[in-house]
Amino acid sequence: MVSFNLFKAISFLALISSFVSAAPANNGCDGFRVTSPTSYFTTTAGQCQEVSYDLGPNPPTTPAPISVDIYEYGTNKLINKLVNRAPTTNGVSTPWFNVNLGSTKKTGNYYFLVTYSNCKPIKTSYFNVIYNKNSGPATCP
């Protein structure tokens, strides 16, 4: 009886292990994460900002593009595309960009949606943007 139960247990484990696939190919999504902004902050529309990220322990051999869009918090409405498929050559941050509210022009809470390659987009923590019609866009580095 014990040997039969042992045989059933081993057979079950063999069956389960057959469903487990080999490690996935490194497409760059493993370990990709946004490192900044990660907490609430306040900025003024038109100011310069960048998004920092980490490609993880096994970055892809070929750098992939990164994009950053700004969305209105609460409504999830796309406000503007801020960085469009920029190369990830430095591997730590996006190019500097203006916090451009486009035609929205209102103080409120927003968040960035960061898309790296064809990975699942990452939503940053939300932040406050103050709109001032007298404050034009800054010159970003």
PDB file of C-alpha atoms in Angstrom:
ATOM      1  CA  MET A   1       0.000   0.000   0.000  1.00  0.00           C
ATOM      2  CA  VAL A   2       2.800   2.441   0.888  1.00  0.00           C
ATOM      3  CA  SER A   3       4.625   1.681  -2.376  1.00  0.00           C
ATOM      4  CA  PHE A   4       1.418   2.257  -4.367  1.00  0.00           C
ATOM      5  CA  ASN A   5       0.883   5.671  -2.697  1.00  0.00           C
ATOM      6  CA  LEU A   6       4.544   6.536  -3.320  1.00  0.00           C
ATOM      7  CA  PHE A   7       4.114   5.540  -6.981  1.00  0.00           C
ATOM      8  CA  LYS A   8       1.010   7.778  -7.259  1.00  0.00           C
ATOM      9  CA  ALA A   9       2.853  10.698  -5.665  1.00  0.00           C
ATOM     10  CA  ILE A  10       5.852  10.345  -7.983  1.00  0.00           C
ATOM     11  CA  SER A  11       3.575  10.014 -11.012  1.00  0.00           C
ATOM     12  CA  PHE A  12       1.685  13.127  -9.989  1.00  0.00           C
ATOM     13  CA  LEU A  13       4.919  15.118  -9.577  1.00  0.00           C
ATOM     14  CA  ALA A  14       6.133  13.925 -12.981  1.00  0.00           C
ATOM     15  CA  LEU A  15       2.849  15.018 -14.547  1.00  0.00           C
ATOM     16  CA  ILE A  16       3.014  18.460 -12.917  1.00  0.00           C
ATOM     17  CA  SER A  17       6.641  18.976 -13.943  1.00  0.00           C
ATOM     18  CA  SER A  18       5.737  18.219 -17.558  1.00  0.00           C
ATOM     19  CA  PHE A  19       3.550  21.343 -17.548  1.00  0.00           C
ATOM     20  CA  VAL A  20       6.399  23.580 -16.412  1.00  0.00           C
ATOM     21  CA  SER A  21       8.214  25.044 -19.398  1.00  0.00           C
ATOM     22  CA  ALA A  22      11.836  25.982 -19.696  1.00  0.00           C
ATOM     23  CA  ALA A  23      12.914  29.480 -18.666  1.00  0.00           C
ATOM     24  CA  PRO A  24      11.551  32.116 -21.052  1.00  0.00           C
ATOM     25  CA  ALA A  25      13.818  33.856 -23.524  1.00  0.00           C
ATOM     26  CA  ASN A  26      15.260  37.168 -22.325  1.00  0.00           C
ATOM     27  CA  ASN A  27      12.981  39.718 -23.960  1.00  0.00           C
ATOM     28  CA  GLY A  28      14.000  42.485 -21.562  1.00  0.00           C
ATOM     29  CA  CYS A  29      10.775  42.409 -19.544  1.00  0.00           C
ATOM     30  CA  ASP A  30      12.278  40.300 -16.751  1.00  0.00           C
ATOM     31  CA  GLY A  31      13.140  42.700 -13.990  1.00  0.00           C
ATOM     32  CA  PHE A  32      12.177  45.897 -15.844  1.00  0.00           C
ATOM     33  CA  ARG A  33      10.867  48.406 -13.326  1.00  0.00           C
ATOM     34  CA  VAL A  34      10.401  52.137 -12.931  1.00  0.00           C
ATOM     35  CA  THR A  35      12.620  53.522 -10.159  1.00  0.00           C
ATOM     36  CA  SER A  36      11.477  57.157 -10.233  1.00  0.00           C
ATOM     37  CA  PRO A  37       8.992  58.700  -9.745  1.00  0.00           C
ATOM     38  CA  THR A  38       7.701  56.291  -7.134  1.00  0.00           C
ATOM     39  CA  SER A  39       6.027  58.688  -4.717  1.00  0.00           C
ATOM     40  CA  TYR A  40       3.767  61.724  -4.777  1.00  0.00           C
ATOM     41  CA  PHE A  41       5.361  65.045  -5.766  1.00  0.00           C
ATOM     42  CA  THR A  42       4.285  68.424  -7.118  1.00  0.00           C
ATOM     43  CA  THR A  43       5.600  70.083 -10.255  1.00  0.00           C
ATOM     44  CA  THR A  44       4.549  72.868 -12.592  1.00  0.00           C
ATOM     45  CA  ALA A  45       3.352  72.242 -16.132  1.00  0.00           C
ATOM     46  CA  GLY A  46       6.212  72.876 -18.535  1.00  0.00           C
ATOM     47  CA  GLN A  47       8.958  71.869 -16.101  1.00  0.00           C
ATOM     48  CA  CYS A  48      11.542  69.269 -17.076  1.00  0.00           C
ATOM     49  CA  GLN A  49      11.198  65.719 -15.834  1.00  0.00           C
ATOM     50  CA  GLU A  50      12.671  62.319 -16.564  1.00  0.00           C
ATOM     51  CA  VAL A  51      11.667  58.780 -15.660  1.00  0.00           C
ATOM     52  CA  SER A  52      14.334  56.514 -14.191  1.00  0.00           C
ATOM     53  CA  TYR A  53      14.199  52.771 -14.653  1.00  0.00           C
ATOM     54  CA  ASP A  54      16.118  49.559 -14.116  1.00  0.00           C
ATOM     55  CA  LEU A  55      16.397  46.878 -16.792  1.00  0.00           C
ATOM     56  CA  GLY A  56      16.929  44.160 -14.202  1.00  0.00           C
ATOM     57  CA  PRO A  57      19.721  41.637 -13.739  1.00  0.00           C
ATOM     58  CA  ASN A  58      19.631  40.368 -17.332  1.00  0.00           C
ATOM     59  CA  PRO A  59      19.136  43.334 -19.660  1.00  0.00           C
ATOM     60  CA  PRO A  60      18.470  42.518 -23.308  1.00  0.00           C
ATOM     61  CA  THR A  61      21.468  42.410 -25.599  1.00  0.00           C
ATOM     62  CA  THR A  62      19.787  44.820 -28.008  1.00  0.00           C
ATOM     63  CA  PRO A  63      18.433  48.013 -26.387  1.00  0.00           C
ATOM     64  CA  ALA A  64      14.712  48.535 -26.942  1.00  0.00           C
ATOM     65  CA  PRO A  65      12.760  51.814 -27.126  1.00  0.00           C
ATOM     66  CA  ILE A  66      10.941  53.403 -24.211  1.00  0.00           C
ATOM     67  CA  SER A  67       7.880  55.662 -24.265  1.00  0.00           C
ATOM     68  CA  VAL A  68       6.270  57.864 -21.615  1.00  0.00           C
ATOM     69  CA  ASP A  69       2.704  59.159 -21.748  1.00  0.00           C
ATOM     70  CA  ILE A  70       0.930  61.348 -19.201  1.00  0.00           C
ATOM     71  CA  TYR A  71      -2.571  60.393 -18.024  1.00  0.00           C
ATOM     72  CA  GLU A  72      -5.087  62.162 -15.835  1.00  0.00           C
ATOM     73  CA  TYR A  73      -5.370  60.362 -12.512  1.00  0.00           C
ATOM     74  CA  GLY A  74      -8.910  59.317 -11.699  1.00  0.00           C
ATOM     75  CA  THR A  75     -10.202  59.330 -15.283  1.00  0.00           C
ATOM     76  CA  ASN A  76      -7.259  57.441 -16.894  1.00  0.00           C
ATOM     77  CA  LYS A  77      -7.565  59.829 -19.842  1.00  0.00           C
ATOM     78  CA  LEU A  78      -4.510  60.113 -22.093  1.00  0.00           C
ATOM     79  CA  ILE A  79      -3.322  63.716 -21.886  1.00  0.00           C
ATOM     80  CA  ASN A  80      -0.165  63.698 -24.008  1.00  0.00           C
ATOM     81  CA  LYS A  81       2.657  61.575 -25.379  1.00  0.00           C
ATOM     82  CA  LEU A  82       5.845  62.918 -23.798  1.00  0.00           C
ATOM     83  CA  VAL A  83       8.580  60.506 -24.926  1.00  0.00           C
ATOM     84  CA  ASN A  84       7.974  58.485 -28.058  1.00  0.00           C
ATOM     85  CA  ARG A  85      10.095  55.355 -28.524  1.00  0.00           C
ATOM     86  CA  ALA A  86      13.357  56.897 -27.321  1.00  0.00           C
ATOM     87  CA  PRO A  87      16.409  54.620 -27.372  1.00  0.00           C
ATOM     88  CA  THR A  88      17.467  53.165 -24.020  1.00  0.00           C
ATOM     89  CA  THR A  89      21.148  53.624 -24.660  1.00  0.00           C
ATOM     90  CA  ASN A  90      22.088  54.773 -21.155  1.00  0.00           C
ATOM     91  CA  GLY A  91      19.899  52.139 -19.487  1.00  0.00           C
ATOM     92  CA  VAL A  92      18.928  54.260 -16.467  1.00  0.00           C
ATOM     93  CA  SER A  93      16.576  57.078 -17.511  1.00  0.00           C
ATOM     94  CA  THR A  94      14.543  58.558 -20.312  1.00  0.00           C
ATOM     95  CA  PRO A  95      15.612  61.758 -22.017  1.00  0.00           C
ATOM     96  CA  TRP A  96      14.453  64.895 -20.190  1.00  0.00           C
ATOM     97  CA  PHE A  97      11.008  66.061 -21.297  1.00  0.00           C
ATOM     98  CA  ASN A  98       8.533  68.848 -20.517  1.00  0.00           C
ATOM     99  CA  VAL A  99       5.528  67.992 -18.386  1.00  0.00           C
ATOM    100  CA  ASN A 100       3.254  69.055 -21.223  1.00  0.00           C
ATOM    101  CA  LEU A 101      -0.476  68.973 -20.470  1.00  0.00           C
ATOM    102  CA  GLY A 102      -1.357  69.692 -24.086  1.00  0.00           C
ATOM    103  CA  SER A 103      -4.826  71.226 -24.369  1.00  0.00           C
ATOM    104  CA  THR A 104      -5.897  70.072 -20.874  1.00  0.00           C
ATOM    105  CA  LYS A 105      -4.392  73.103 -19.108  1.00  0.00           C
ATOM    106  CA  LYS A 106      -5.655  72.387 -15.624  1.00  0.00           C
ATOM    107  CA  THR A 107      -4.097  71.788 -12.239  1.00  0.00           C
ATOM    108  CA  GLY A 108      -4.653  68.253 -11.059  1.00  0.00           C
ATOM    109  CA  ASN A 109      -3.256  64.800 -10.405  1.00  0.00           C
ATOM    110  CA  TYR A 110      -1.588  62.843 -13.185  1.00  0.00           C
ATOM    111  CA  TYR A 111       0.600  59.770 -13.697  1.00  0.00           C
ATOM    112  CA  PHE A 112       3.057  58.524 -16.301  1.00  0.00           C
ATOM    113  CA  LEU A 113       2.514  55.322 -18.235  1.00  0.00           C
ATOM    114  CA  VAL A 114       5.923  53.918 -19.135  1.00  0.00           C
ATOM    115  CA  THR A 115       6.220  51.411 -21.965  1.00  0.00           C
ATOM    116  CA  TYR A 116       9.468  49.555 -22.559  1.00  0.00           C
ATOM    117  CA  SER A 117       9.716  47.568 -25.783  1.00  0.00           C
ATOM    118  CA  ASN A 118       6.661  45.322 -25.990  1.00  0.00           C
ATOM    119  CA  CYS A 119       6.472  44.744 -22.227  1.00  0.00           C
ATOM    120  CA  LYS A 120       3.360  45.420 -20.169  1.00  0.00           C
ATOM    121  CA  PRO A 121       3.203  49.214 -19.527  1.00  0.00           C
ATOM    122  CA  ILE A 122       3.950  50.390 -15.981  1.00  0.00           C
ATOM    123  CA  LYS A 123       1.872  53.076 -14.273  1.00  0.00           C
ATOM    124  CA  THR A 124       3.911  55.360 -11.973  1.00  0.00           C
ATOM    125  CA  SER A 125       2.602  56.764  -8.729  1.00  0.00           C
ATOM    126  CA  TYR A 126       0.412  59.778  -9.283  1.00  0.00           C
ATOM    127  CA  PHE A 127       1.644  63.339  -8.800  1.00  0.00           C
ATOM    128  CA  ASN A 128       0.294  66.865  -8.798  1.00  0.00           C
ATOM    129  CA  VAL A 129       0.817  69.259 -11.704  1.00  0.00           C
ATOM    130  CA  ILE A 130       0.119  72.948 -11.208  1.00  0.00           C
ATOM    131  CA  TYR A 131      -0.927  74.720 -14.383  1.00  0.00           C
ATOM    132  CA  ASN A 132       0.095  78.372 -14.723  1.00  0.00           C
ATOM    133  CA  LYS A 133      -0.730  80.069 -18.023  1.00  0.00           C
ATOM    134  CA  ASN A 134       2.198  82.478 -17.468  1.00  0.00           C
ATOM    135  CA  SER A 135       4.757  79.691 -17.084  1.00  0.00           C
ATOM    136  CA  GLY A 136       6.042  78.548 -20.469  1.00  0.00           C
ATOM    137  CA  PRO A 137       7.910  75.333 -21.139  1.00  0.00           C
ATOM    138  CA  ALA A 138      11.421  75.075 -19.732  1.00  0.00           C
ATOM    139  CA  THR A 139      14.418  74.232 -21.893  1.00  0.00           C
ATOM    140  CA  CYS A 140      15.316  70.674 -20.964  1.00  0.00           C
ATOM    141  CA  PRO A 141      18.866  69.316 -21.038  1.00  0.00           C
TER     142      PRO A 141
END
